[in-house]
Amino acid sequence: MKRVCGLLLLLAPALLSAQESANKAADRQVVRCESEDQQRAFCPIDTSGGVQLVRQLSKRDCIRETSWGTEEGAVWVSQGCRAEFARPRPVTRTTRRVVRCESRGRMEVCPVVLRGAPVRLLRQQSVLPCREGRSWGYSNREIWVSRGCQGQFEVGAEDGSGFVDIPRKVICESKGELRRECGVSVTRRVTLVEQLSSAACREGDSWGWDRNGIWVDKGCRGEFSAD
């Protein structure tokens, strides 16, 4: 089984010159992508920093990895999904140390030098849940995943100062009005930033959270902020 381990450095500028502002506007260029006759369509976009669904245009739900997703250099849509997509907005000047680790069903180990630094789940990328101690964990020299957990894991500072203190944006979607868990390590709280579904997102009823992540139900699809 192929093991996928990637070390990503995420840099987001806060103070921009006039030229940087122009570059930022270009980076945020919105791309419209439409699935006609239920067929899959591909639309070119820079995917190096990730892609977000900005606005759904179709009556059919656009759900990540079900009716839309990305591959290198393009976003794809299918099953009648029509929507606008863009790269995430830069937030502030910071650096996250991120390790990508993926399980295809069995345990996989991703070597990383931690030197006592803490690790938290930054973003779950699999449908199967990532829960610390059950389907992911870490030691001094590695991060491990199992049971189909695939995610990006943030490594904190070795000096004990912790993680980058910026809320993390997470999109969590209930497909077919079924409950789904979206793993992300939560320290303080989760808030709903934007409802993406026609079905209501009500905390405690169709969405909620615990220290291991966010859950949605009853067709709720939304963008959440975890910190």
mmCIF file of C-alpha atoms in Angstrom:
data_model
loop_
_atom_site.group_PDB
_atom_site.id
_atom_site.type_symbol
_atom_site.label_atom_id
_atom_site.label_comp_id
_atom_site.label_asym_id
_atom_site.label_seq_id
_atom_site.Cartn_x
_atom_site.Cartn_y
_atom_site.Cartn_z
ATOM 1 C CA MET A 1 0.000 0.000 0.000
ATOM 2 C CA LYS A 2 1.401 3.327 -0.992
ATOM 3 C CA ARG A 3 2.072 5.644 1.907
ATOM 4 C CA VAL A 4 1.413 9.316 1.380
ATOM 5 C CA CYS A 5 3.292 11.712 3.578
ATOM 6 C CA GLY A 6 3.793 15.333 2.650
ATOM 7 C CA LEU A 7 5.299 18.270 4.461
ATOM 8 C CA LEU A 8 3.560 21.509 3.586
ATOM 9 C CA LEU A 9 4.551 25.024 4.538
ATOM 10 C CA LEU A 10 1.625 27.428 4.366
ATOM 11 C CA LEU A 11 2.513 31.112 4.099
ATOM 12 C CA ALA A 12 -0.148 33.872 4.086
ATOM 13 C CA PRO A 13 0.905 37.564 3.803
ATOM 14 C CA ALA A 14 -0.872 40.222 5.828
ATOM 15 C CA LEU A 15 0.757 43.515 4.762
ATOM 16 C CA LEU A 16 0.598 43.955 1.008
ATOM 17 C CA SER A 17 2.093 46.524 -1.302
ATOM 18 C CA ALA A 18 0.109 47.781 -4.284
ATOM 19 C CA GLN A 19 1.642 45.058 -6.431
ATOM 20 C CA GLU A 20 0.920 42.400 -3.809
ATOM 21 C CA SER A 21 -2.674 43.609 -3.611
ATOM 22 C CA ALA A 22 -3.018 43.089 -7.339
ATOM 23 C CA ASN A 23 -1.558 39.610 -6.974
ATOM 24 C CA LYS A 24 -4.016 38.890 -4.204
ATOM 25 C CA ALA A 25 -6.936 39.929 -6.402
ATOM 26 C CA ALA A 26 -5.669 37.636 -9.139
ATOM 27 C CA ASP A 27 -5.299 34.779 -6.669
ATOM 28 C CA ARG A 28 -8.932 35.273 -5.631
ATOM 29 C CA GLN A 29 -10.234 35.136 -9.202
ATOM 30 C CA VAL A 30 -13.556 33.327 -9.187
ATOM 31 C CA VAL A 31 -14.005 30.392 -11.571
ATOM 32 C CA ARG A 32 -17.463 29.209 -12.594
ATOM 33 C CA CYS A 33 -17.782 25.483 -13.244
ATOM 34 C CA GLU A 34 -20.965 23.701 -14.369
ATOM 35 C CA SER A 35 -21.976 20.071 -14.791
ATOM 36 C CA GLU A 36 -24.283 19.694 -17.784
ATOM 37 C CA ASP A 37 -26.517 16.609 -18.152
ATOM 38 C CA GLN A 38 -25.045 15.154 -14.952
ATOM 39 C CA GLN A 39 -21.655 14.799 -16.677
ATOM 40 C CA ARG A 40 -18.317 15.595 -15.046
ATOM 41 C CA ALA A 41 -16.739 18.870 -16.148
ATOM 42 C CA PHE A 42 -13.253 20.201 -15.484
ATOM 43 C CA CYS A 43 -12.389 23.903 -15.106
ATOM 44 C CA PRO A 44 -8.793 25.210 -14.886
ATOM 45 C CA ILE A 45 -7.824 26.886 -11.601
ATOM 46 C CA ASP A 46 -4.653 27.171 -9.523
ATOM 47 C CA THR A 47 -5.068 24.455 -6.872
ATOM 48 C CA SER A 48 -1.667 24.851 -5.196
ATOM 49 C CA GLY A 49 -3.138 26.663 -2.178
ATOM 50 C CA GLY A 50 -6.468 24.854 -2.083
ATOM 51 C CA VAL A 51 -9.868 25.713 -3.557
ATOM 52 C CA GLN A 52 -13.110 26.810 -1.871
ATOM 53 C CA LEU A 53 -16.698 26.760 -3.049
ATOM 54 C CA VAL A 54 -17.713 30.430 -3.058
ATOM 55 C CA ARG A 55 -21.327 30.238 -4.266
ATOM 56 C CA GLN A 56 -23.589 27.367 -5.289
ATOM 57 C CA LEU A 57 -25.619 28.132 -8.434
ATOM 58 C CA SER A 58 -27.516 24.860 -8.917
ATOM 59 C CA LYS A 59 -30.521 23.453 -7.108
ATOM 60 C CA ARG A 60 -28.605 20.197 -6.752
ATOM 61 C CA ASP A 61 -26.256 20.203 -3.775
ATOM 62 C CA CYS A 62 -22.543 20.669 -4.461
ATOM 63 C CA ILE A 63 -20.754 18.423 -1.969
ATOM 64 C CA ARG A 64 -16.974 18.144 -1.770
ATOM 65 C CA GLU A 65 -15.557 14.826 -3.047
ATOM 66 C CA THR A 66 -19.053 13.760 -4.132
ATOM 67 C CA SER A 67 -20.212 16.255 -6.751
ATOM 68 C CA TRP A 68 -17.143 18.500 -6.791
ATOM 69 C CA GLY A 69 -13.460 18.248 -6.046
ATOM 70 C CA THR A 70 -10.013 19.167 -7.290
ATOM 71 C CA GLU A 71 -7.089 17.647 -9.076
ATOM 72 C CA GLU A 72 -3.841 19.313 -10.059
ATOM 73 C CA GLY A 73 -4.641 22.486 -11.953
ATOM 74 C CA ALA A 74 -8.425 22.071 -12.110
ATOM 75 C CA VAL A 75 -11.686 21.861 -10.209
ATOM 76 C CA TRP A 76 -14.250 19.264 -11.297
ATOM 77 C CA VAL A 77 -18.028 19.141 -10.909
ATOM 78 C CA SER A 78 -20.554 16.373 -11.589
ATOM 79 C CA GLN A 79 -24.135 15.270 -10.849
ATOM 80 C CA GLY A 80 -25.576 18.624 -11.930
ATOM 81 C CA CYS A 81 -23.472 20.736 -9.579
ATOM 82 C CA ARG A 82 -22.986 24.314 -10.797
ATOM 83 C CA ALA A 83 -20.968 26.685 -8.636
ATOM 84 C CA GLU A 84 -18.309 29.356 -8.357
ATOM 85 C CA PHE A 85 -14.917 28.467 -6.892
ATOM 86 C CA ALA A 86 -11.861 30.430 -5.778
ATOM 87 C CA ARG A 87 -8.609 30.069 -3.892
ATOM 88 C CA PRO A 88 -8.843 30.711 -0.127
ATOM 89 C CA ARG A 89 -8.286 34.279 1.007
ATOM 90 C CA PRO A 90 -4.951 35.007 2.705
ATOM 91 C CA VAL A 91 -5.591 35.757 6.377
ATOM 92 C CA THR A 92 -2.415 36.971 8.038
ATOM 93 C CA ARG A 93 1.335 36.595 7.983
ATOM 94 C CA THR A 94 2.111 33.231 9.569
ATOM 95 C CA THR A 95 3.689 29.869 8.977
ATOM 96 C CA ARG A 96 2.100 26.544 9.752
ATOM 97 C CA ARG A 97 4.102 23.345 9.789
ATOM 98 C CA VAL A 98 1.742 20.801 8.273
ATOM 99 C CA VAL A 99 2.149 17.079 7.620
ATOM 100 C CA ARG A 100 -0.231 15.192 5.337
ATOM 101 C CA CYS A 101 -0.822 11.565 6.338
ATOM 102 C CA GLU A 102 -3.309 9.135 4.768
ATOM 103 C CA SER A 103 -4.626 5.673 5.613
ATOM 104 C CA ARG A 104 -6.130 3.551 2.842
ATOM 105 C CA GLY A 105 -7.703 1.218 5.387
ATOM 106 C CA ARG A 106 -4.784 -0.009 7.436
ATOM 107 C CA MET A 107 -2.318 1.785 9.690
ATOM 108 C CA GLU A 108 0.192 4.065 7.996
ATOM 109 C CA VAL A 109 3.092 5.872 9.634
ATOM 110 C CA CYS A 110 4.415 9.260 8.498
ATOM 111 C CA PRO A 111 7.882 10.037 9.909
ATOM 112 C CA VAL A 112 8.368 13.552 11.260
ATOM 113 C CA VAL A 113 10.808 15.036 13.769
ATOM 114 C CA LEU A 114 8.741 16.515 16.602
ATOM 115 C CA ARG A 115 11.235 17.025 19.471
ATOM 116 C CA GLY A 116 8.351 17.263 21.931
ATOM 117 C CA ALA A 117 6.187 19.521 19.748
ATOM 118 C CA PRO A 118 2.417 18.911 19.962
ATOM 119 C CA VAL A 119 0.305 17.773 16.999
ATOM 120 C CA ARG A 120 -3.325 18.522 16.182
ATOM 121 C CA LEU A 121 -5.649 17.658 13.312
ATOM 122 C CA LEU A 122 -5.780 20.703 11.064
ATOM 123 C CA ARG A 123 -8.116 19.370 8.400
ATOM 124 C CA GLN A 124 -9.770 15.979 7.785
ATOM 125 C CA GLN A 125 -9.695 15.037 4.101
ATOM 126 C CA SER A 126 -11.450 11.676 4.237
ATOM 127 C CA VAL A 127 -15.099 10.740 4.533
ATOM 128 C CA LEU A 128 -14.182 8.298 7.313
ATOM 129 C CA PRO A 129 -13.689 10.133 10.624
ATOM 130 C CA CYS A 130 -10.324 11.033 12.140
ATOM 131 C CA ARG A 131 -10.502 10.762 15.924
ATOM 132 C CA GLU A 132 -7.427 11.168 18.095
ATOM 133 C CA GLY A 133 -6.399 7.986 19.864
ATOM 134 C CA ARG A 134 -8.622 5.843 17.657
ATOM 135 C CA SER A 135 -7.740 6.573 14.038
ATOM 136 C CA TRP A 136 -4.790 8.939 14.466
ATOM 137 C CA GLY A 137 -2.065 9.762 16.952
ATOM 138 C CA TYR A 138 1.603 10.673 17.242
ATOM 139 C CA SER A 139 4.862 10.003 19.071
ATOM 140 C CA ASN A 140 8.256 11.731 19.095
ATOM 141 C CA ARG A 141 9.170 10.579 15.595
ATOM 142 C CA GLU A 142 5.948 9.969 13.693
ATOM 143 C CA ILE A 143 2.280 10.631 13.066
ATOM 144 C CA TRP A 144 0.130 7.547 12.485
ATOM 145 C CA VAL A 145 -3.286 7.132 10.893
ATOM 146 C CA SER A 146 -5.603 4.113 10.522
ATOM 147 C CA ARG A 147 -9.193 3.072 9.670
ATOM 148 C CA GLY A 148 -9.235 5.224 6.522
ATOM 149 C CA CYS A 149 -8.398 8.499 8.245
ATOM 150 C CA GLN A 150 -6.751 10.959 5.850
ATOM 151 C CA GLY A 151 -5.811 14.410 6.983
ATOM 152 C CA GLN A 152 -3.470 17.337 7.360
ATOM 153 C CA PHE A 153 -1.859 17.574 10.789
ATOM 154 C CA GLU A 154 -0.370 20.729 12.259
ATOM 155 C CA VAL A 155 2.852 20.496 14.245
ATOM 156 C CA GLY A 156 3.158 23.052 17.045
ATOM 157 C CA ALA A 157 6.222 24.955 18.167
ATOM 158 C CA GLU A 158 9.016 22.995 19.826
ATOM 159 C CA ASP A 159 9.516 25.730 22.440
ATOM 160 C CA GLY A 160 6.118 25.004 24.001
ATOM 161 C CA SER A 161 4.405 28.146 22.688
ATOM 162 C CA GLY A 162 1.759 26.004 20.987
ATOM 163 C CA PHE A 163 0.060 26.369 17.618
ATOM 164 C CA VAL A 164 -0.591 29.296 15.313
ATOM 165 C CA ASP A 165 -3.413 31.174 17.043
ATOM 166 C CA ILE A 166 -5.662 31.655 14.020
ATOM 167 C CA PRO A 167 -9.116 30.021 13.675
ATOM 168 C CA ARG A 168 -9.247 27.263 11.062
ATOM 169 C CA LYS A 169 -12.002 27.232 8.446
ATOM 170 C CA VAL A 170 -13.702 23.851 7.925
ATOM 171 C CA ILE A 171 -16.464 22.964 5.453
ATOM 172 C CA CYS A 172 -18.666 20.138 6.740
ATOM 173 C CA GLU A 173 -21.566 18.744 4.697
ATOM 174 C CA SER A 174 -24.440 16.374 5.436
ATOM 175 C CA LYS A 175 -25.198 14.347 2.296
ATOM 176 C CA GLY A 176 -28.662 12.863 1.863
ATOM 177 C CA GLU A 177 -29.643 14.311 5.250
ATOM 178 C CA LEU A 178 -27.294 11.807 6.918
ATOM 179 C CA ARG A 179 -24.991 12.581 9.822
ATOM 180 C CA ARG A 180 -21.334 13.180 9.000
ATOM 181 C CA GLU A 181 -18.317 13.889 11.181
ATOM 182 C CA CYS A 182 -15.567 16.256 10.033
ATOM 183 C CA GLY A 183 -12.435 15.870 12.087
ATOM 184 C CA VAL A 184 -10.539 18.901 13.385
ATOM 185 C CA SER A 185 -8.881 19.359 16.774
ATOM 186 C CA VAL A 186 -10.893 21.888 18.817
ATOM 187 C CA THR A 187 -9.426 23.705 21.815
ATOM 188 C CA ARG A 188 -12.010 26.370 22.659
ATOM 189 C CA ARG A 189 -15.035 26.505 20.387
ATOM 190 C CA VAL A 190 -16.577 26.147 16.917
ATOM 191 C CA THR A 191 -18.776 28.752 15.257
ATOM 192 C CA LEU A 192 -20.857 28.629 12.073
ATOM 193 C CA VAL A 193 -19.408 31.154 9.609
ATOM 194 C CA GLU A 194 -21.713 30.594 6.641
ATOM 195 C CA GLN A 195 -24.595 28.219 5.907
ATOM 196 C CA LEU A 196 -24.147 26.646 2.455
ATOM 197 C CA SER A 197 -27.319 24.545 2.344
ATOM 198 C CA SER A 198 -30.981 25.314 1.915
ATOM 199 C CA ALA A 199 -31.588 23.109 4.962
ATOM 200 C CA ALA A 200 -31.204 24.997 8.233
ATOM 201 C CA CYS A 201 -28.030 24.597 10.290
ATOM 202 C CA ARG A 202 -29.030 24.830 13.971
ATOM 203 C CA GLU A 203 -26.454 24.162 16.668
ATOM 204 C CA GLY A 204 -27.410 21.187 18.804
ATOM 205 C CA ASP A 205 -29.977 20.042 16.250
ATOM 206 C CA SER A 206 -28.332 19.745 12.822
ATOM 207 C CA TRP A 207 -24.751 20.549 13.789
ATOM 208 C CA GLY A 208 -22.481 20.471 16.799
ATOM 209 C CA TRP A 209 -18.913 19.821 17.902
ATOM 210 C CA ASP A 210 -16.606 18.242 20.452
ATOM 211 C CA ARG A 211 -12.819 18.217 20.941
ATOM 212 C CA ASN A 212 -12.404 15.831 17.980
ATOM 213 C CA GLY A 213 -14.324 17.804 15.382
ATOM 214 C CA ILE A 214 -17.639 18.957 13.938
ATOM 215 C CA TRP A 215 -20.744 16.938 13.073
ATOM 216 C CA VAL A 216 -23.585 17.862 10.723
ATOM 217 C CA ASP A 217 -26.952 16.221 10.111
ATOM 218 C CA LYS A 218 -30.337 16.715 8.407
ATOM 219 C CA GLY A 219 -28.856 18.228 5.247
ATOM 220 C CA CYS A 220 -26.900 20.982 6.981
ATOM 221 C CA ARG A 221 -23.856 22.100 4.979
ATOM 222 C CA GLY A 222 -21.762 24.946 6.269
ATOM 223 C CA GLU A 223 -18.426 26.642 6.700
ATOM 224 C CA PHE A 224 -17.253 26.587 10.303
ATOM 225 C CA SER A 225 -14.464 28.262 12.246
ATOM 226 C CA ALA A 226 -12.615 26.117 14.791
ATOM 227 C CA ASP A 227 -10.245 27.459 17.419
#
